[in-house]
Amino acid sequence: MSTGRKYLLRNVAPYGGDRTTVLLADGVIAAIGPDVSDDDATIIDGRGLVLLPGLVDLHTHLREPGREDAETIRTGTRAAALGGFTAVHAMANTTPTQDTAGVVEQVWRLGREAGWADVHPIGAVTVGLEGERLAELGAMAESKAQVRVFSDDGKCVHDPVLMRRALEYVKAFDGVVAQHAQEPRLTEGAQMHEGVVSAELGLAGWPAVAEEAIIARDVLLAEHVGSRLHVCHLSTAGSVEIIRWAKSRGIDVTAEVTPHHLILTDELARGYDPTFKVNPPLRTQRDVEAVRAGLADGTIDIVATDHAPHTREDKDCEWGAAAFGMTGLETALSVVQETMVDTGRLTWADVARVLSETPARIGRVADHGRPIAVGEPANLVLVDPAVRRVINPDEQATKSGNSPFRGRDLSGCVIATFLRGRATVLDGASCDEDVVVRA
Ligand SMILES: [Zn+2]
């Protein structure tokens, strides 16, 4: 898979620690040490930049097949590379749905052909995300795509019997059910978080309990059948408490938080800008503090983007008619740095854990999220934490402009991304295979 080009990363700081030099050759980390050199390698002067394992996203919407006007596997994975990701898990709510071996193999193959980041398709739990009967979970697991994560994301598997069967079924191939926790009856017509702001604006509310009730039920189901459960985009203080309780009982549950739930609140709905309309909704400052604390103490295992590109037609309309979702691949690392590293709550080694190692482990991706060590696959990202940049979605690689950070400045910047030793990003810009790299 490697092009044969070698890279010598001089003066880089693995996990933000001591500076060293890292040689990438033949798709792997070939040598590490202050005196490493190679006359044939392209030299990158690291200037003390932070070197991390390539990021792994457990929750991306690539929209292909079906909504190529909003994103394609090619544009979405190029955005991923620019955000420092070397692997992404593609959610199943495509058209057709990723609920058969044929569709997941197609998505997997298109990811390989695009070459920007490895694409691991997520399989639907139920046929057509209809919540009525289980999809062909075993066939998807045995396909070339080797699906290990199953989700009806966008919709909740709300039938407890179906959820139980799915949890039991995936044990056969070490899979995991990733639940979008939303009690449907409690959220009918919901437009934003139910609270003071929704009451003032007169918008139908999405109460915290609609998320917490499903998480509580599902951790008990997971315990009952002895399966593992993953909770998508946890967003409330109460959800953090439930996960903390479940882990203290030894229940095999993992949880993710999105970058936007780490930094934005429901106060943003006051401007009626549908860019800030998302599911689950932006919550209160108290919830933001709780998810930050949960991520810092390990109750929340990972950060996942829930990158949800939407066309202008689906977003530039009145709040009630607009689609739920925001983009996130190209800003996720900056938001984590700003909210968790710059505030002293996480180290860079912790960032490697929550954005690479643990998501790879949950998704059973063998060759990503690996240690920075000789012989390991050269899936890496080089980060400059010292710069601040203003976010302009019109200059991003994603096809859609619905970033909640438009015009806002954020910490840090991805300088280079390597996928099996090949640079997908250099000098902060994406590079095609045929790019002429400076000597
Ligand atoms: Zn979701």
Short mmCIF file of C-alpha atoms and ligand atoms in Angstrom, two decimals:
data_model
loop_
_atom_site.label_atom_id
_atom_site.label_comp_id
_atom_site.label_asym_id
_atom_site.label_seq_id
_atom_site.Cartn_x
_atom_site.Cartn_y
_atom_site.Cartn_z
CA MET A 1 0.00 0.00 0.00
CA SER A 2 2.90 2.37 0.55
CA THR A 3 4.34 4.39 -2.30
CA GLY A 4 7.89 3.63 -1.31
CA ARG A 5 8.53 7.23 -0.30
CA LYS A 6 10.23 7.65 3.05
CA TYR A 7 9.69 10.46 5.53
CA LEU A 8 12.06 11.59 8.26
CA LEU A 9 10.13 13.46 10.95
CA ARG A 10 12.79 15.43 12.77
CA ASN A 11 12.30 17.09 16.15
CA VAL A 12 8.82 15.75 16.75
CA ALA A 13 7.30 15.14 20.17
CA PRO A 14 5.43 11.79 20.36
CA TYR A 15 2.43 12.27 22.67
CA GLY A 16 3.75 15.77 23.47
CA GLY A 17 6.79 14.33 25.28
CA ASP A 18 10.51 14.51 24.52
CA ARG A 19 11.64 15.44 21.02
CA THR A 20 13.01 12.74 18.79
CA THR A 21 13.24 11.72 15.13
CA VAL A 22 10.90 9.21 13.51
CA LEU A 23 11.56 7.45 10.19
CA LEU A 24 8.63 6.20 8.12
CA ALA A 25 9.45 3.63 5.43
CA ASP A 26 7.58 0.80 3.68
CA GLY A 27 4.36 1.81 5.40
CA VAL A 28 5.66 1.34 8.91
CA ILE A 29 7.57 3.21 11.60
CA ALA A 30 11.07 2.05 10.67
CA ALA A 31 13.14 3.75 13.35
CA ILE A 32 12.82 6.14 16.29
CA GLY A 33 15.65 7.99 18.04
CA PRO A 34 17.46 11.31 18.22
CA ASP A 35 20.22 10.14 15.87
CA VAL A 36 18.07 8.44 13.22
CA SER A 37 18.71 9.64 9.69
CA ASP A 38 18.14 8.52 6.12
CA ASP A 39 19.59 10.18 3.03
CA ASP A 40 16.71 9.11 0.77
CA ALA A 41 13.92 10.34 3.00
CA THR A 42 11.87 13.48 2.64
CA ILE A 43 12.68 15.56 5.69
CA ILE A 44 9.98 17.25 7.71
CA ASP A 45 11.20 19.67 10.35
CA GLY A 46 8.92 19.00 13.30
CA ARG A 47 9.96 22.02 15.41
CA GLY A 48 8.68 20.20 18.50
CA LEU A 49 5.24 19.52 16.99
CA VAL A 50 3.09 16.87 18.69
CA LEU A 51 3.05 13.45 17.01
CA LEU A 52 0.02 11.25 17.69
CA PRO A 53 -1.32 8.01 16.28
CA GLY A 54 -3.70 8.75 13.38
CA LEU A 55 -7.14 9.61 14.70
CA VAL A 56 -10.01 7.13 14.42
CA ASP A 57 -13.61 8.32 14.24
CA LEU A 58 -16.28 5.91 15.41
CA HIS A 59 -19.14 8.06 14.14
CA THR A 60 -19.04 9.70 10.69
CA HIS A 61 -21.84 10.27 8.18
CA LEU A 62 -20.33 10.07 4.68
CA ARG A 63 -23.76 10.23 2.94
CA GLU A 64 -22.72 7.95 0.04
CA PRO A 65 -24.64 6.14 -1.34
CA GLY A 66 -27.70 8.33 -1.76
CA ARG A 67 -26.88 11.89 -0.74
CA GLU A 68 -23.77 12.63 -2.76
CA ASP A 69 -24.96 16.25 -2.98
CA ALA A 70 -24.14 16.61 0.75
CA GLU A 71 -20.95 14.50 0.92
CA THR A 72 -19.20 11.66 -0.87
CA ILE A 73 -16.85 9.04 0.47
CA ARG A 74 -14.08 10.91 -1.36
CA THR A 75 -14.85 14.39 0.01
CA GLY A 76 -15.67 13.10 3.49
CA THR A 77 -12.48 11.10 3.85
CA ARG A 78 -10.40 13.98 2.49
CA ALA A 79 -11.97 16.11 5.24
CA ALA A 80 -11.09 13.32 7.66
CA ALA A 81 -7.42 13.34 6.60
CA LEU A 82 -7.27 17.13 7.02
CA GLY A 83 -8.66 16.66 10.52
CA GLY A 84 -5.91 14.14 11.35
CA PHE A 85 -8.00 10.98 10.93
CA THR A 86 -6.62 7.84 9.29
CA ALA A 87 -9.77 5.74 9.78
CA VAL A 88 -13.45 6.52 10.02
CA HIS A 89 -16.53 4.43 10.74
CA ALA A 90 -19.28 5.30 8.27
CA MET A 91 -22.80 5.35 9.71
CA ALA A 92 -25.46 3.14 8.18
CA ASN A 93 -28.20 5.69 7.43
CA THR A 94 -27.40 5.92 3.72
CA THR A 95 -29.77 5.30 0.76
CA PRO A 96 -29.85 2.37 0.30
CA THR A 97 -29.25 1.62 3.96
CA GLN A 98 -26.04 -0.17 4.91
CA ASP A 99 -27.99 -3.23 5.99
CA THR A 100 -26.63 -5.93 3.65
CA ALA A 101 -23.22 -7.37 2.87
CA GLY A 102 -23.49 -5.88 -0.64
CA VAL A 103 -23.92 -2.29 0.49
CA VAL A 104 -21.28 -2.38 3.23
CA GLU A 105 -18.77 -3.93 0.79
CA GLN A 106 -19.50 -1.15 -1.68
CA VAL A 107 -18.82 1.54 0.95
CA TRP A 108 -15.66 -0.24 2.11
CA ARG A 109 -14.39 -0.52 -1.48
CA LEU A 110 -15.12 3.14 -2.31
CA GLY A 111 -13.13 4.09 0.79
CA ARG A 112 -10.16 2.03 -0.36
CA GLU A 113 -10.32 3.61 -3.82
CA ALA A 114 -10.49 7.15 -2.44
CA GLY A 115 -7.36 6.49 -0.38
CA TRP A 116 -7.63 9.38 2.08
CA ALA A 117 -8.57 7.31 5.15
CA ASP A 118 -9.70 3.76 5.81
CA VAL A 119 -13.48 3.48 5.79
CA HIS A 120 -15.08 0.95 8.12
CA PRO A 121 -18.78 0.70 7.36
CA ILE A 122 -21.18 0.46 10.27
CA GLY A 123 -24.00 -2.01 9.68
CA ALA A 124 -27.64 -1.21 10.38
CA VAL A 125 -29.15 -3.06 13.33
CA THR A 126 -32.58 -3.31 11.67
CA VAL A 127 -33.62 -3.57 8.02
CA GLY A 128 -33.91 -0.09 6.52
CA LEU A 129 -33.48 1.40 10.03
CA GLU A 130 -37.19 0.62 10.39
CA GLY A 131 -36.87 -0.87 13.86
CA GLU A 132 -38.93 -3.93 12.93
CA ARG A 133 -36.61 -6.83 12.18
CA LEU A 134 -32.90 -7.44 12.51
CA ALA A 135 -30.70 -6.84 9.46
CA GLU A 136 -28.20 -9.45 8.18
CA LEU A 137 -25.71 -8.76 10.97
CA GLY A 138 -23.77 -11.99 10.48
CA ALA A 139 -23.46 -11.56 6.71
CA MET A 140 -22.12 -8.03 7.17
CA ALA A 141 -19.65 -9.26 9.80
CA GLU A 142 -18.39 -11.98 7.43
CA SER A 143 -18.23 -9.69 4.38
CA LYS A 144 -15.00 -8.12 3.11
CA ALA A 145 -15.92 -5.04 5.17
CA GLN A 146 -15.72 -7.15 8.38
CA VAL A 147 -18.35 -5.03 10.12
CA ARG A 148 -18.04 -5.01 13.90
CA VAL A 149 -20.10 -1.93 14.80
CA PHE A 150 -23.87 -1.95 14.28
CA SER A 151 -26.13 1.06 14.66
CA ASP A 152 -29.44 2.49 13.51
CA ASP A 153 -27.97 5.93 14.29
CA GLY A 154 -30.31 8.76 13.42
CA LYS A 155 -32.91 6.51 14.96
CA CYS A 156 -33.01 4.68 18.27
CA VAL A 157 -33.48 0.92 18.48
CA HIS A 158 -36.38 1.59 20.83
CA ASP A 159 -37.98 -1.88 20.92
CA PRO A 160 -36.37 -3.56 23.96
CA VAL A 161 -36.84 -7.04 22.50
CA LEU A 162 -35.06 -6.14 19.25
CA MET A 163 -32.30 -4.41 21.22
CA ARG A 164 -31.86 -7.51 23.36
CA ARG A 165 -31.68 -9.76 20.28
CA ALA A 166 -29.14 -7.49 18.60
CA LEU A 167 -26.94 -7.46 21.73
CA GLU A 168 -27.11 -11.26 21.85
CA TYR A 169 -26.51 -11.73 18.13
CA VAL A 170 -23.33 -9.60 17.85
CA LYS A 171 -21.57 -11.59 20.57
CA ALA A 172 -20.99 -14.37 18.01
CA PHE A 173 -18.49 -12.20 16.10
CA ASP A 174 -17.30 -9.83 18.85
CA GLY A 175 -19.45 -7.01 17.53
CA VAL A 176 -20.93 -4.05 19.38
CA VAL A 177 -24.27 -2.28 19.15
CA ALA A 178 -23.88 1.51 19.08
CA GLN A 179 -27.10 3.03 20.30
CA HIS A 180 -28.55 6.44 19.39
CA ALA A 181 -30.34 6.88 22.71
CA GLN A 182 -33.58 8.73 22.06
CA GLU A 183 -36.92 7.61 23.44
CA PRO A 184 -39.14 8.37 20.43
CA ARG A 185 -42.39 9.13 22.22
CA LEU A 186 -40.70 11.59 24.60
CA THR A 187 -39.16 13.47 21.67
CA GLU A 188 -42.00 13.68 19.16
CA GLY A 189 -41.70 16.97 17.28
CA ALA A 190 -38.71 18.01 19.38
CA GLN A 191 -36.66 20.91 18.03
CA MET A 192 -34.07 21.59 20.76
CA HIS A 193 -33.13 20.79 24.37
CA GLU A 194 -36.10 21.03 26.73
CA GLY A 195 -35.33 23.72 29.26
CA VAL A 196 -35.42 27.42 29.97
CA VAL A 197 -34.39 28.44 26.44
CA SER A 198 -36.92 26.19 24.65
CA ALA A 199 -39.67 27.53 26.92
CA GLU A 200 -38.73 31.12 26.12
CA LEU A 201 -38.51 30.46 22.39
CA GLY A 202 -41.67 28.36 22.32
CA LEU A 203 -39.92 25.43 20.59
CA ALA A 204 -40.82 21.83 21.37
CA GLY A 205 -38.26 20.35 23.76
CA TRP A 206 -36.09 17.17 23.67
CA PRO A 207 -35.82 16.36 27.40
CA ALA A 208 -32.65 14.93 28.92
CA VAL A 209 -34.68 12.03 30.30
CA ALA A 210 -35.43 10.81 26.75
CA GLU A 211 -31.70 10.04 26.38
CA GLU A 212 -31.10 8.88 29.94
CA ALA A 213 -34.03 6.44 30.03
CA ILE A 214 -32.74 4.55 26.97
CA ILE A 215 -29.14 4.47 28.26
CA ALA A 216 -30.33 3.14 31.62
CA ARG A 217 -32.41 0.44 29.93
CA ASP A 218 -29.62 -0.55 27.55
CA VAL A 219 -26.86 -0.89 30.15
CA LEU A 220 -29.19 -3.21 32.07
CA LEU A 221 -29.91 -5.20 28.91
CA ALA A 222 -26.19 -5.42 28.13
CA GLU A 223 -25.55 -6.71 31.64
CA HIS A 224 -28.41 -9.18 31.38
CA VAL A 225 -27.18 -10.79 28.14
CA GLY A 226 -23.45 -10.29 28.82
CA SER A 227 -22.81 -8.28 25.70
CA ARG A 228 -20.96 -5.06 25.03
CA LEU A 229 -22.79 -1.80 24.35
CA HIS A 230 -21.60 1.51 22.95
CA VAL A 231 -23.53 4.72 23.63
CA CYS A 232 -23.37 7.30 20.84
CA HIS A 233 -23.10 11.06 21.45
CA LEU A 234 -23.91 11.14 25.14
CA SER A 235 -24.99 14.70 25.95
CA THR A 236 -26.41 15.12 29.46
CA ALA A 237 -25.09 15.22 33.02
CA GLY A 238 -27.53 12.45 33.94
CA SER A 239 -26.20 10.20 31.15
CA VAL A 240 -22.67 10.59 32.55
CA GLU A 241 -23.95 9.48 35.96
CA ILE A 242 -25.64 6.40 34.49
CA ILE A 243 -22.50 5.34 32.59
CA ARG A 244 -20.41 5.89 35.74
CA TRP A 245 -22.81 3.66 37.69
CA ALA A 246 -22.84 0.99 34.95
CA LYS A 247 -19.04 0.85 34.80
CA SER A 248 -18.83 0.58 38.59
CA ARG A 249 -21.00 -2.55 38.27
CA GLY A 250 -18.65 -3.99 35.68
CA ILE A 251 -21.07 -3.63 32.76
CA ASP A 252 -19.24 -3.73 29.40
CA VAL A 253 -20.30 -0.29 28.15
CA THR A 254 -18.40 2.45 26.34
CA ALA A 255 -19.58 5.98 25.60
CA GLU A 256 -18.73 8.80 23.25
CA VAL A 257 -19.17 12.56 23.37
CA THR A 258 -19.06 14.83 20.32
CA PRO A 259 -16.83 17.88 20.06
CA HIS A 260 -19.87 20.17 19.81
CA HIS A 261 -21.35 18.87 23.07
CA LEU A 262 -18.00 19.70 24.74
CA ILE A 263 -18.19 23.38 23.84
CA LEU A 264 -21.62 24.63 22.66
CA THR A 265 -24.90 25.17 24.57
CA ASP A 266 -28.60 25.60 23.86
CA GLU A 267 -28.20 29.37 24.28
CA LEU A 268 -27.11 29.33 20.59
CA ALA A 269 -30.68 28.51 19.54
CA ARG A 270 -31.73 32.04 20.48
CA GLY A 271 -30.46 33.28 17.11
CA TYR A 272 -32.62 30.71 15.27
CA ASP A 273 -29.61 29.76 13.13
CA PRO A 274 -30.30 26.13 12.10
CA THR A 275 -26.54 25.49 11.96
CA PHE A 276 -26.92 24.85 15.69
CA LYS A 277 -29.80 22.39 15.27
CA VAL A 278 -28.45 18.94 16.05
CA ASN A 279 -29.56 15.59 17.48
CA PRO A 280 -29.09 15.11 20.38
CA PRO A 281 -29.52 18.82 20.90
CA LEU A 282 -27.01 21.21 22.41
CA ARG A 283 -27.63 21.13 26.16
CA THR A 284 -26.90 23.50 29.06
CA GLN A 285 -23.60 24.76 30.47
CA ARG A 286 -24.07 22.35 33.39
CA ASP A 287 -24.21 19.45 30.91
CA VAL A 288 -21.12 20.76 29.10
CA GLU A 289 -19.24 20.80 32.40
CA ALA A 290 -20.45 17.26 33.18
CA VAL A 291 -19.36 15.75 29.84
CA ARG A 292 -15.96 17.45 30.14
CA ALA A 293 -15.56 15.99 33.64
CA GLY A 294 -16.74 12.59 32.38
CA LEU A 295 -14.22 12.60 29.55
CA ALA A 296 -11.45 13.70 31.92
CA ASP A 297 -12.11 10.93 34.48
CA GLY A 298 -12.59 8.18 31.87
CA THR A 299 -16.33 7.67 32.35
CA ILE A 300 -16.71 8.79 28.74
CA ASP A 301 -14.29 6.69 26.69
CA ILE A 302 -13.94 8.56 23.42
CA VAL A 303 -14.67 11.64 21.35
CA ALA A 304 -16.49 10.91 18.08
CA THR A 305 -17.42 13.60 15.59
CA ASP A 306 -20.97 12.72 14.47
CA HIS A 307 -19.87 14.59 11.31
CA ALA A 308 -23.26 15.21 9.67
CA PRO A 309 -22.98 17.17 6.42
CA HIS A 310 -26.15 18.70 4.98
CA THR A 311 -26.78 20.68 1.81
CA ARG A 312 -27.67 24.37 1.88
CA GLU A 313 -31.25 23.46 0.92
CA ASP A 314 -31.59 21.22 3.96
CA LYS A 315 -30.00 23.70 6.39
CA ASP A 316 -30.67 27.25 5.12
CA CYS A 317 -34.33 27.35 6.03
CA GLU A 318 -36.43 28.11 9.06
CA TRP A 319 -35.41 26.29 12.25
CA GLY A 320 -38.39 23.94 12.31
CA ALA A 321 -37.81 22.70 8.75
CA ALA A 322 -34.01 22.38 8.91
CA ALA A 323 -32.19 19.04 9.12
CA PHE A 324 -30.43 18.00 12.34
CA GLY A 325 -26.62 17.87 12.29
CA MET A 326 -23.31 19.68 11.93
CA THR A 327 -19.96 18.90 10.33
CA GLY A 328 -17.01 18.09 12.55
CA LEU A 329 -14.14 16.13 11.00
CA GLU A 330 -11.94 19.17 10.31
CA THR A 331 -12.42 20.81 13.71
CA ALA A 332 -12.70 17.90 16.18
CA LEU A 333 -9.07 17.85 17.29
CA SER A 334 -9.04 21.63 17.79
CA VAL A 335 -12.16 21.50 19.96
CA VAL A 336 -10.67 18.71 22.08
CA GLN A 337 -7.42 20.67 22.46
CA GLU A 338 -9.25 23.86 23.37
CA THR A 339 -11.70 22.33 25.88
CA MET A 340 -9.56 19.57 27.38
CA VAL A 341 -5.82 20.09 26.75
CA ASP A 342 -5.54 23.87 26.97
CA THR A 343 -7.57 23.67 30.21
CA GLY A 344 -5.24 21.05 31.71
CA ARG A 345 -7.84 18.27 31.86
CA LEU A 346 -6.21 15.92 29.34
CA THR A 347 -2.63 15.32 28.25
CA TRP A 348 -1.71 14.62 24.63
CA ALA A 349 -1.34 10.95 25.58
CA ASP A 350 -4.95 11.13 26.78
CA VAL A 351 -5.95 12.69 23.45
CA ALA A 352 -4.32 9.73 21.67
CA ARG A 353 -6.40 7.46 23.87
CA VAL A 354 -9.80 9.15 23.36
CA LEU A 355 -9.41 9.98 19.66
CA SER A 356 -7.38 7.01 18.41
CA GLU A 357 -6.57 4.04 20.64
CA THR A 358 -9.94 3.46 22.30
CA PRO A 359 -12.13 4.13 19.24
CA ALA A 360 -9.96 1.65 17.29
CA ARG A 361 -10.39 -0.91 20.07
CA ILE A 362 -14.19 -0.43 20.27
CA GLY A 363 -14.46 -0.79 16.48
CA ARG A 364 -12.00 -3.74 16.45
CA VAL A 365 -9.77 -1.99 13.93
CA ALA A 366 -6.46 -3.78 14.23
CA ASP A 367 -4.02 -1.51 12.38
CA HIS A 368 -5.04 1.92 13.72
CA GLY A 369 -4.73 3.39 17.20
CA ARG A 370 -1.44 1.56 17.61
CA PRO A 371 1.48 2.79 19.73
CA ILE A 372 4.11 5.02 18.18
CA ALA A 373 6.77 2.31 18.11
CA VAL A 374 9.14 0.66 15.65
CA GLY A 375 7.40 -1.85 13.38
CA GLU A 376 3.92 -0.39 13.86
CA PRO A 377 1.87 0.82 10.87
CA ALA A 378 2.77 4.42 10.01
CA ASN A 379 -0.70 5.86 10.68
CA LEU A 380 0.17 9.17 12.30
CA VAL A 381 -0.81 12.80 12.68
CA LEU A 382 1.48 15.77 13.32
CA VAL A 383 -0.18 18.63 15.21
CA ASP A 384 0.85 22.23 15.84
CA PRO A 385 -0.88 23.14 19.11
CA ALA A 386 0.53 26.69 19.19
CA VAL A 387 -1.40 28.23 16.31
CA ARG A 388 -4.93 29.58 16.40
CA ARG A 389 -6.99 29.57 13.21
CA VAL A 390 -10.31 31.06 12.14
CA ILE A 391 -12.70 28.42 10.81
CA ASN A 392 -14.04 29.06 7.32
CA PRO A 393 -16.28 26.19 6.15
CA ASP A 394 -16.08 27.48 2.57
CA GLU A 395 -12.39 26.48 2.56
CA GLN A 396 -12.95 23.03 4.06
CA ALA A 397 -12.83 19.76 2.12
CA THR A 398 -16.27 18.64 3.24
CA LYS A 399 -18.93 19.33 0.64
CA SER A 400 -21.25 20.90 3.19
CA GLY A 401 -20.94 24.24 4.98
CA ASN A 402 -22.81 23.48 8.18
CA SER A 403 -19.93 23.93 10.61
CA PRO A 404 -21.01 25.49 13.92
CA PHE A 405 -17.58 27.13 14.16
CA ARG A 406 -17.82 29.44 11.13
CA GLY A 407 -15.92 32.62 11.90
CA ARG A 408 -14.76 31.33 15.27
CA ASP A 409 -11.08 30.85 16.08
CA LEU A 410 -9.94 27.55 17.56
CA SER A 411 -6.68 26.16 18.96
CA GLY A 412 -4.29 23.99 17.01
CA CYS A 413 -3.86 22.79 13.48
CA VAL A 414 -3.07 19.52 11.71
CA ILE A 415 0.25 19.85 9.85
CA ALA A 416 0.58 16.36 8.39
CA THR A 417 -1.31 13.07 8.30
CA PHE A 418 0.21 9.74 7.23
CA LEU A 419 -1.78 6.69 6.16
CA ARG A 420 0.46 3.58 6.05
CA GLY A 421 3.46 5.84 5.55
CA ARG A 422 1.93 7.87 2.72
CA ALA A 423 1.28 11.57 3.37
CA THR A 424 -2.39 12.43 2.90
CA VAL A 425 -1.80 15.89 4.35
CA LEU A 426 1.41 17.95 4.32
CA ASP A 427 1.93 21.55 5.44
CA GLY A 428 -1.72 21.60 6.48
CA ALA A 429 -2.95 20.90 2.93
CA SER A 430 -4.20 17.65 1.50
CA CYS A 431 -1.91 16.05 -1.04
CA ASP A 432 -2.78 13.70 -3.84
CA GLU A 433 -0.68 10.67 -4.59
CA ASP A 434 0.95 12.42 -7.54
CA VAL A 435 1.92 15.53 -5.63
CA VAL A 436 5.58 16.49 -5.98
CA VAL A 437 6.99 16.59 -2.49
CA ARG A 438 9.80 19.00 -1.77
CA ALA A 439 13.14 17.36 -1.06
ZN ZN B 1 -27.17 9.86 16.34
#
